[in-house]
PDB file of C-alpha atoms and ligand atoms in Angstrom:
ATOM      1  CA  MET A 679     -11.671 -22.457   4.927  1.00 54.00           C
ATOM      2  CA  THR A 680     -10.452 -25.238   2.527  1.00 66.00           C
ATOM      3  CA  THR A 681      -7.842 -24.406   0.256  1.00 68.00           C
ATOM      4  CA  ASN A 682      -9.658 -24.183  -2.900  1.00 68.00           C
ATOM      5  CA  GLU A 683     -11.516 -21.082  -1.639  1.00 85.00           C
ATOM      6  CA  ILE A 684      -8.080 -19.409  -0.910  1.00 95.00           C
ATOM      7  CA  LEU A 685      -7.025 -16.955  -3.634  1.00 97.00           C
ATOM      8  CA  ILE A 686      -3.248 -16.365  -4.109  1.00 98.00           C
ATOM      9  CA  ALA A 687      -2.179 -13.200  -6.316  1.00 98.00           C
ATOM     10  CA  VAL A 688       1.070 -14.129  -8.262  1.00 98.00           C
ATOM     11  CA  ILE A 689       2.855 -11.194  -9.685  1.00 98.00           C
ATOM     12  CA  GLU A 690       5.812 -11.915 -11.758  1.00 97.00           C
ATOM     13  CA  ASP A 691       6.860 -11.073 -15.220  1.00 97.00           C
ATOM     14  CA  GLU A 692       8.806 -14.372 -15.903  1.00 96.00           C
ATOM     15  CA  ALA A 693       6.387 -16.611 -17.445  1.00 97.00           C
ATOM     16  CA  PRO A 694       7.960 -19.894 -16.574  1.00 96.00           C
ATOM     17  CA  ILE A 695       8.175 -18.956 -13.179  1.00 96.00           C
ATOM     18  CA  ARG A 696       4.357 -18.044 -13.039  1.00 97.00           C
ATOM     19  CA  CYS A 697       3.924 -21.465 -14.653  1.00 96.00           C
ATOM     20  CA  PHE A 698       5.626 -23.264 -11.967  1.00 96.00           C
ATOM     21  CA  LEU A 699       3.617 -21.187  -9.224  1.00 97.00           C
ATOM     22  CA  ARG A 700       0.190 -21.879 -10.979  1.00 96.00           C
ATOM     23  CA  ALA A 701       0.932 -25.618 -11.178  1.00 96.00           C
ATOM     24  CA  SER A 702       2.436 -25.832  -7.806  1.00 96.00           C
ATOM     25  CA  LEU A 703      -0.256 -24.085  -5.928  1.00 96.00           C
ATOM     26  CA  GLY A 704      -3.082 -25.753  -8.217  1.00 94.00           C
ATOM     27  CA  VAL A 705      -2.139 -29.108  -7.163  1.00 94.00           C
ATOM     28  CA  GLU A 706      -2.582 -27.956  -3.491  1.00 94.00           C
ATOM     29  CA  GLY A 707      -5.912 -26.614  -4.327  1.00 94.00           C
ATOM     30  CA  PHE A 708      -5.318 -22.854  -4.220  1.00 96.00           C
ATOM     31  CA  ARG A 709      -7.093 -20.621  -6.809  1.00 96.00           C
ATOM     32  CA  VAL A 710      -4.331 -18.633  -8.434  1.00 97.00           C
ATOM     33  CA  ALA A 711      -4.690 -15.131 -10.012  1.00 98.00           C
ATOM     34  CA  GLU A 712      -1.979 -14.037 -12.136  1.00 98.00           C
ATOM     35  CA  ALA A 713      -0.311 -10.829 -13.395  1.00 98.00           C
ATOM     36  CA  ALA A 714       2.742  -9.817 -15.251  1.00 98.00           C
ATOM     37  CA  THR A 715       2.829  -6.178 -14.548  1.00 97.00           C
ATOM     38  CA  ALA A 716       2.569  -3.943 -11.493  1.00 97.00           C
ATOM     39  CA  LYS A 717      -0.493  -2.491 -12.967  1.00 96.00           C
ATOM     40  CA  ASP A 718      -2.487  -5.636 -13.501  1.00 97.00           C
ATOM     41  CA  GLY A 719      -1.073  -6.877 -10.146  1.00 97.00           C
ATOM     42  CA  LEU A 720      -2.357  -3.927  -8.208  1.00 95.00           C
ATOM     43  CA  ARG A 721      -5.766  -4.438 -10.239  1.00 95.00           C
ATOM     44  CA  ILE A 722      -5.932  -7.975  -8.926  1.00 96.00           C
ATOM     45  CA  ILE A 723      -5.271  -7.123  -5.409  1.00 96.00           C
ATOM     46  CA  THR A 724      -7.618  -4.280  -5.219  1.00 92.00           C
ATOM     47  CA  GLN A 725     -10.668  -5.956  -6.961  1.00 91.00           C
ATOM     48  CA  GLN A 726      -9.951  -9.802  -6.120  1.00 93.00           C
ATOM     49  CA  ARG A 727      -8.554  -9.250  -2.431  1.00 93.00           C
ATOM     50  CA  PRO A 728      -6.334 -12.438  -2.644  1.00 96.00           C
ATOM     51  CA  ALA A 729      -5.669 -14.184   0.954  1.00 96.00           C
ATOM     52  CA  LEU A 730      -1.945 -13.638   0.012  1.00 97.00           C
ATOM     53  CA  VAL A 731       0.612 -12.152  -2.731  1.00 98.00           C
ATOM     54  CA  LEU A 732       3.502 -13.672  -4.091  1.00 98.00           C
ATOM     55  CA  LEU A 733       5.481 -10.696  -5.516  1.00 98.00           C
ATOM     56  CA  ASP A 734       8.331 -10.413  -7.767  1.00 96.00           C
ATOM     57  CA  LEU A 735      10.285  -7.121  -7.233  1.00 93.00           C
ATOM     58  CA  GLY A 736      11.405  -6.483 -10.649  1.00 92.00           C
ATOM     59  CA  LEU A 737       8.465  -5.934 -12.720  1.00 95.00           C
ATOM     60  CA  PRO A 738       8.707  -4.333 -16.361  1.00 96.00           C
ATOM     61  CA  ASP A 739       6.313  -1.179 -15.604  1.00 96.00           C
ATOM     62  CA  ALA A 740       7.349  -0.623 -11.742  1.00 93.00           C
ATOM     63  CA  ASP A 741       9.270  -1.612  -8.776  1.00 91.00           C
ATOM     64  CA  GLY A 742       7.594  -4.181  -6.756  1.00 93.00           C
ATOM     65  CA  LEU A 743       8.186  -1.965  -3.641  1.00 92.00           C
ATOM     66  CA  GLN A 744       5.718   0.337  -4.969  1.00 92.00           C
ATOM     67  CA  ILE A 745       2.933  -2.216  -4.635  1.00 95.00           C
ATOM     68  CA  ILE A 746       3.741  -2.953  -1.160  1.00 95.00           C
ATOM     69  CA  GLN A 747       3.682   0.745  -0.155  1.00 93.00           C
ATOM     70  CA  GLU A 748       0.396   1.039  -2.013  1.00 93.00           C
ATOM     71  CA  VAL A 749      -1.269  -2.110  -0.317  1.00 94.00           C
ATOM     72  CA  ARG A 750       0.178  -1.405   3.009  1.00 93.00           C
ATOM     73  CA  GLN A 751      -1.788   1.933   3.069  1.00 90.00           C
ATOM     74  CA  TRP A 752      -5.207   0.043   3.622  1.00 92.00           C
ATOM     75  CA  SER A 753      -4.204  -3.818   4.219  1.00 92.00           C
ATOM     76  CA  ALA A 754      -1.971  -6.045   6.236  1.00 91.00           C
ATOM     77  CA  MET A 755      -2.562  -9.013   3.943  1.00 95.00           C
ATOM     78  CA  PRO A 756       0.435 -11.020   3.570  1.00 96.00           C
ATOM     79  CA  ILE A 757       3.003 -10.296   0.737  1.00 97.00           C
ATOM     80  CA  ILE A 758       5.944 -12.776   0.148  1.00 97.00           C
ATOM     81  CA  ILE A 759       8.630 -11.296  -2.182  1.00 96.00           C
ATOM     82  CA  LEU A 760      10.278 -13.508  -4.964  1.00 94.00           C
ATOM     83  CA  SER A 761      13.878 -12.042  -5.230  1.00 88.00           C
ATOM     84  CA  ALA A 762      16.598 -13.104  -7.333  1.00 86.00           C
ATOM     85  CA  ARG A 763      20.135 -13.671  -5.926  1.00 77.00           C
ATOM     86  CA  GLY A 764      22.251 -10.371  -5.566  1.00 79.00           C
ATOM     87  CA  GLU A 765      19.002  -8.386  -4.804  1.00 79.00           C
ATOM     88  CA  GLU A 766      19.910  -8.556  -0.941  1.00 82.00           C
ATOM     89  CA  GLN A 767      19.574  -4.550  -0.634  1.00 85.00           C
ATOM     90  CA  SER A 768      16.190  -4.478  -2.317  1.00 85.00           C
ATOM     91  CA  LYS A 769      14.955  -7.308  -0.390  1.00 86.00           C
ATOM     92  CA  ILE A 770      15.556  -5.606   2.840  1.00 88.00           C
ATOM     93  CA  VAL A 771      14.033  -2.335   1.533  1.00 88.00           C
ATOM     94  CA  ALA A 772      10.869  -4.521   0.708  1.00 90.00           C
ATOM     95  CA  LEU A 773      10.658  -5.924   4.075  1.00 91.00           C
ATOM     96  CA  ASN A 774      11.139  -2.508   5.713  1.00 88.00           C
ATOM     97  CA  ALA A 775       8.036  -1.447   3.586  1.00 88.00           C
ATOM     98  CA  GLY A 776       5.990  -3.968   4.986  1.00 92.00           C
ATOM     99  CA  ALA A 777       6.473  -7.399   2.966  1.00 95.00           C
ATOM    100  CA  ASP A 778       5.933 -10.361   5.489  1.00 94.00           C
ATOM    101  CA  ASP A 779       8.607 -12.772   3.780  1.00 94.00           C
ATOM    102  CA  TYR A 780      10.652 -13.519   1.027  1.00 94.00           C
ATOM    103  CA  LEU A 781      11.819 -16.637  -1.267  1.00 94.00           C
ATOM    104  CA  THR A 782      14.942 -16.490  -3.032  1.00 92.00           C
ATOM    105  CA  LYS A 783      14.735 -17.856  -6.715  1.00 91.00           C
ATOM    106  CA  PRO A 784      15.237 -20.485  -7.752  1.00 91.00           C
ATOM    107  CA  PHE A 785      13.062 -22.048  -4.690  1.00 93.00           C
ATOM    108  CA  GLY A 786      11.401 -25.402  -4.399  1.00 94.00           C
ATOM    109  CA  VAL A 787       7.699 -26.165  -3.982  1.00 94.00           C
ATOM    110  CA  GLY A 788       8.053 -27.385  -0.340  1.00 95.00           C
ATOM    111  CA  GLU A 789       9.633 -24.035   0.913  1.00 95.00           C
ATOM    112  CA  LEU A 790       6.756 -22.282  -1.330  1.00 95.00           C
ATOM    113  CA  LEU A 791       4.149 -24.035   0.494  1.00 96.00           C
ATOM    114  CA  ALA A 792       5.524 -23.837   3.678  1.00 96.00           C
ATOM    115  CA  ARG A 793       6.016 -19.785   3.660  1.00 96.00           C
ATOM    116  CA  ILE A 794       2.536 -19.618   2.337  1.00 97.00           C
ATOM    117  CA  ARG A 795       1.191 -21.679   5.085  1.00 96.00           C
ATOM    118  CA  VAL A 796       3.057 -19.517   7.638  1.00 95.00           C
ATOM    119  CA  GLY A 797       1.762 -16.205   6.038  1.00 95.00           C
ATOM    120  CA  LEU A 798      -1.696 -17.450   5.887  1.00 95.00           C
ATOM    121  CA  ARG A 799      -1.719 -18.340   9.565  1.00 94.00           C
ATOM    122  CA  HIS A 800      -0.092 -15.305  10.643  1.00 91.00           C
ATOM    123  CA  ALA A 801      -2.804 -13.399   8.485  1.00 91.00           C
ATOM    124  CA  ALA A 802      -5.482 -15.230  10.342  1.00 90.00           C
ATOM    125  CA  ARG A 803      -4.027 -14.695  13.697  1.00 89.00           C
ATOM    126  CA  ILE A 804      -3.770 -10.915  13.453  1.00 83.00           C
ATOM    127  CA  GLY A 805      -7.170 -10.701  11.342  1.00 83.00           C
ATOM    128  CA  ALA A 806      -4.943  -8.998   8.318  1.00 79.00           C
ATOM    129  CA  HIS A 807      -8.074  -8.925   6.222  1.00 78.00           C
ATOM    130  CA  GLU A 808     -10.672  -7.876   8.744  1.00 77.00           C
ATOM    131  CA  THR A 809      -8.817  -4.750   9.252  1.00 71.00           C
ATOM    132  CA  ASP A 810      -8.666  -3.800   5.629  1.00 75.00           C
ATOM    133  CA  THR A 811      -9.955  -0.256   5.623  1.00 74.00           C
ATOM    134  CA  THR A 812     -10.210   1.332   1.987  1.00 85.00           C
ATOM    135  CA  ALA A 813     -13.182   3.566   2.210  1.00 91.00           C
ATOM    136  CA  PHE A 814     -12.723   7.099   4.299  1.00 93.00           C
ATOM    137  CA  ARG A 815     -14.981  10.037   4.710  1.00 93.00           C
ATOM    138  CA  PHE A 816     -14.461  13.254   6.592  1.00 94.00           C
ATOM    139  CA  GLY A 817     -16.720  16.236   6.147  1.00 93.00           C
ATOM    140  CA  HIS A 818     -17.419  16.611   2.301  1.00 95.00           C
ATOM    141  CA  VAL A 819     -14.539  14.697   1.683  1.00 96.00           C
ATOM    142  CA  ARG A 820     -14.693  10.843   0.680  1.00 96.00           C
ATOM    143  CA  GLY A 821     -12.224   8.445  -0.930  1.00 95.00           C
ATOM    144  CA  ASP A 822     -10.960   4.806  -1.235  1.00 93.00           C
ATOM    145  CA  LEU A 823      -7.328   4.150  -0.420  1.00 92.00           C
ATOM    146  CA  ALA A 824      -7.103   1.015  -2.399  1.00 89.00           C
ATOM    147  CA  GLN A 825      -8.588   2.631  -5.640  1.00 89.00           C
ATOM    148  CA  ARG A 826      -6.477   5.720  -4.887  1.00 92.00           C
ATOM    149  CA  ARG A 827      -9.725   7.998  -5.696  1.00 94.00           C
ATOM    150  CA  VAL A 828     -11.266  11.042  -3.713  1.00 97.00           C
ATOM    151  CA  PHE A 829     -14.169  12.857  -4.050  1.00 97.00           C
ATOM    152  CA  VAL A 830     -15.170  16.382  -2.699  1.00 97.00           C
ATOM    153  CA  ASP A 831     -19.048  16.625  -2.652  1.00 96.00           C
ATOM    154  CA  ASP A 832     -19.190  13.722  -5.117  1.00 91.00           C
ATOM    155  CA  GLU A 833     -17.150  15.263  -7.512  1.00 96.00           C
ATOM    156  CA  GLU A 834     -13.893  13.263  -7.883  1.00 97.00           C
ATOM    157  CA  VAL A 835     -10.627  15.128  -7.326  1.00 97.00           C
ATOM    158  CA  ARG A 836      -7.319  14.376  -8.932  1.00 97.00           C
ATOM    159  CA  LEU A 837      -4.213  14.193  -6.551  1.00 96.00           C
ATOM    160  CA  THR A 838      -0.722  13.775  -7.479  1.00 95.00           C
ATOM    161  CA  LYS A 839       1.075  10.629  -6.109  1.00 93.00           C
ATOM    162  CA  ILE A 840       2.693  12.467  -3.280  1.00 93.00           C
ATOM    163  CA  GLU A 841      -0.314  14.248  -2.357  1.00 96.00           C
ATOM    164  CA  PHE A 842      -2.492  10.881  -2.227  1.00 95.00           C
ATOM    165  CA  ASP A 843       0.384   9.379  -0.144  1.00 94.00           C
ATOM    166  CA  LEU A 844       0.208  12.124   2.221  1.00 95.00           C
ATOM    167  CA  LEU A 845      -3.466  11.967   2.518  1.00 96.00           C
ATOM    168  CA  ALA A 846      -3.465   8.385   2.921  1.00 94.00           C
ATOM    169  CA  LEU A 847      -0.961   8.538   5.841  1.00 93.00           C
ATOM    170  CA  LEU A 848      -3.271  11.259   7.372  1.00 95.00           C
ATOM    171  CA  VAL A 849      -6.268   9.132   6.909  1.00 93.00           C
ATOM    172  CA  GLN A 850      -4.638   5.910   8.402  1.00 88.00           C
ATOM    173  CA  HIS A 851      -3.817   8.025  11.703  1.00 90.00           C
ATOM    174  CA  ALA A 852      -6.777  10.108  11.707  1.00 90.00           C
ATOM    175  CA  GLY A 853      -7.032  12.224  14.696  1.00 91.00           C
ATOM    176  CA  LYS A 854      -3.434  11.308  15.759  1.00 91.00           C
ATOM    177  CA  VAL A 855      -0.647  14.165  15.051  1.00 93.00           C
ATOM    178  CA  LEU A 856       2.092  13.385  12.757  1.00 94.00           C
ATOM    179  CA  THR A 857       5.343  15.150  12.815  1.00 92.00           C
ATOM    180  CA  HIS A 858       6.994  16.647   9.657  1.00 91.00           C
ATOM    181  CA  ARG A 859       9.676  14.015  10.301  1.00 90.00           C
ATOM    182  CA  PHE A 860       7.378  11.109  10.049  1.00 90.00           C
ATOM    183  CA  LEU A 861       5.652  12.515   7.013  1.00 92.00           C
ATOM    184  CA  LEU A 862       8.810  13.189   5.293  1.00 92.00           C
ATOM    185  CA  LYS A 863      10.283   9.833   5.962  1.00 89.00           C
ATOM    186  CA  GLU A 864       7.015   7.814   5.116  1.00 88.00           C
ATOM    187  CA  VAL A 865       6.396   9.779   1.683  1.00 90.00           C
ATOM    188  CA  TRP A 866       9.847  10.850   0.605  1.00 88.00           C
ATOM    189  CA  GLY A 867      12.233   8.489   2.048  1.00 82.00           C
ATOM    190  CA  PRO A 868      14.590   8.654   5.062  1.00 76.00           C
ATOM    191  CA  HIS A 869      16.953  11.009   3.400  1.00 80.00           C
ATOM    192  CA  THR A 870      14.654  13.973   3.300  1.00 76.00           C
ATOM    193  CA  VAL A 871      13.802  14.340   7.007  1.00 72.00           C
ATOM    194  CA  ASP A 872      15.268  17.789   7.269  1.00 76.00           C
ATOM    195  CA  GLU A 873      13.222  19.042   4.224  1.00 80.00           C
ATOM    196  CA  SER A 874       9.977  19.867   6.298  1.00 80.00           C
ATOM    197  CA  HIS A 875       9.038  22.913   3.527  1.00 86.00           C
ATOM    198  CA  TYR A 876       8.235  19.889   1.337  1.00 88.00           C
ATOM    199  CA  VAL A 877       5.345  18.747   3.518  1.00 91.00           C
ATOM    200  CA  ARG A 878       4.266  22.528   3.783  1.00 93.00           C
ATOM    201  CA  VAL A 879       4.109  22.621   0.108  1.00 94.00           C
ATOM    202  CA  PHE A 880       2.181  19.640  -0.401  1.00 95.00           C
ATOM    203  CA  MET A 881      -0.294  20.084   2.404  1.00 95.00           C
ATOM    204  CA  ALA A 882      -1.148  23.669   0.869  1.00 96.00           C
ATOM    205  CA  ASN A 883      -1.778  21.817  -2.144  1.00 96.00           C
ATOM    206  CA  LEU A 884      -4.041  19.171  -0.428  1.00 97.00           C
ATOM    207  CA  ARG A 885      -5.759  22.071   1.289  1.00 97.00           C
ATOM    208  CA  LYS A 886      -6.516  23.883  -1.931  1.00 97.00           C
ATOM    209  CA  LYS A 887      -8.153  20.778  -3.637  1.00 97.00           C
ATOM    210  CA  LEU A 888     -10.182  19.559  -0.422  1.00 97.00           C
ATOM    211  CA  GLU A 889     -10.775  22.280   2.014  1.00 97.00           C
ATOM    212  CA  ARG A 890     -13.763  24.660   1.567  1.00 96.00           C
ATOM    213  CA  ASN A 891     -11.395  27.523   2.940  1.00 96.00           C
ATOM    214  CA  PRO A 892      -7.697  26.355   2.299  1.00 96.00           C
ATOM    215  CA  SER A 893      -6.340  29.278   4.676  1.00 95.00           C
ATOM    216  CA  ARG A 894      -8.726  28.374   7.566  1.00 96.00           C
ATOM    217  CA  PRO A 895      -8.852  24.495   7.457  1.00 96.00           C
ATOM    218  CA  GLU A 896     -11.589  22.479   8.998  1.00 96.00           C
ATOM    219  CA  TYR A 897      -9.851  18.952   8.444  1.00 97.00           C
ATOM    220  CA  LEU A 898      -6.150  19.248   7.504  1.00 96.00           C
ATOM    221  CA  LEU A 899      -5.136  21.103  10.584  1.00 96.00           C
ATOM    222  CA  THR A 900      -1.605  22.354  11.540  1.00 95.00           C
ATOM    223  CA  GLU A 901       0.079  21.535  14.690  1.00 92.00           C
ATOM    224  CA  GLN A 902       2.316  24.298  15.230  1.00 91.00           C
ATOM    225  CA  GLY A 903       5.803  23.524  15.318  1.00 88.00           C
ATOM    226  CA  VAL A 904       5.050  19.890  15.332  1.00 91.00           C
ATOM    227  CA  GLY A 905       3.342  18.674  12.472  1.00 93.00           C
ATOM    228  CA  TYR A 906      -0.505  17.877  10.988  1.00 95.00           C
ATOM    229  CA  ARG A 907      -3.459  15.973  11.997  1.00 95.00           C
ATOM    230  CA  LEU A 908      -6.582  14.929  10.141  1.00 96.00           C
ATOM    231  CA  LYS A 909      -9.555  15.938  12.048  1.00 94.00           C
ATOM    232  CA  THR A 910     -12.343  13.493  11.177  1.00 83.00           C
ATOM    233  CA  GLU A 911     -15.461  14.285  13.205  1.00 73.00           C
TER     234      GLU A 911
HETATM  235 CA1   CA B1929      11.197  -9.981 -12.730  1.00 71.41          CA
END
């Protein structure tokens, strides 16, 4: 692949930094798709499937962290954070959430390109884009993790953010038992690991929306005393 076929998404609200990135990447022959908000950034990622994402953490409409979490539900595409000095903690949180690398502003072209090449090479080695799994189906339920949409018998069902995140985890680990602790940590964060009633309440809501008979679920199964499992066949 030559660089002019490689699309890089730049999600950054500061126009001068976007301009610098557009110029630096353009000279190297990369294609660039730009967004100044998290909402537009997610749209670019899901619709254009860039080879790599450069992501500012402080966006006007949402935390860049949210983008990482949503993208990691369906793709291992490389994400490099653009962080400001003094954002050490949010940088670590972002790396824990699945970002691959970071650049601390201000950074030079040489460093930028080196990190991008490492990211692209790593993505090629692990087959990051081949494993993108966005569409899913079980029984009468189907959906798309990237578009965050779910249909029951071809009728769209509205899920809350937490309901969707919970379902996405079950879909990603279909067939496996997921413990209460794991679900709490992934969906609500590390401080809630003892609140297993959260999971019960939201799982009940999911069953009401997705199962034919919520009290006798066919797919969203309870593993008594342990957690939950999505049965897909
Ligand atoms: Ca910013």
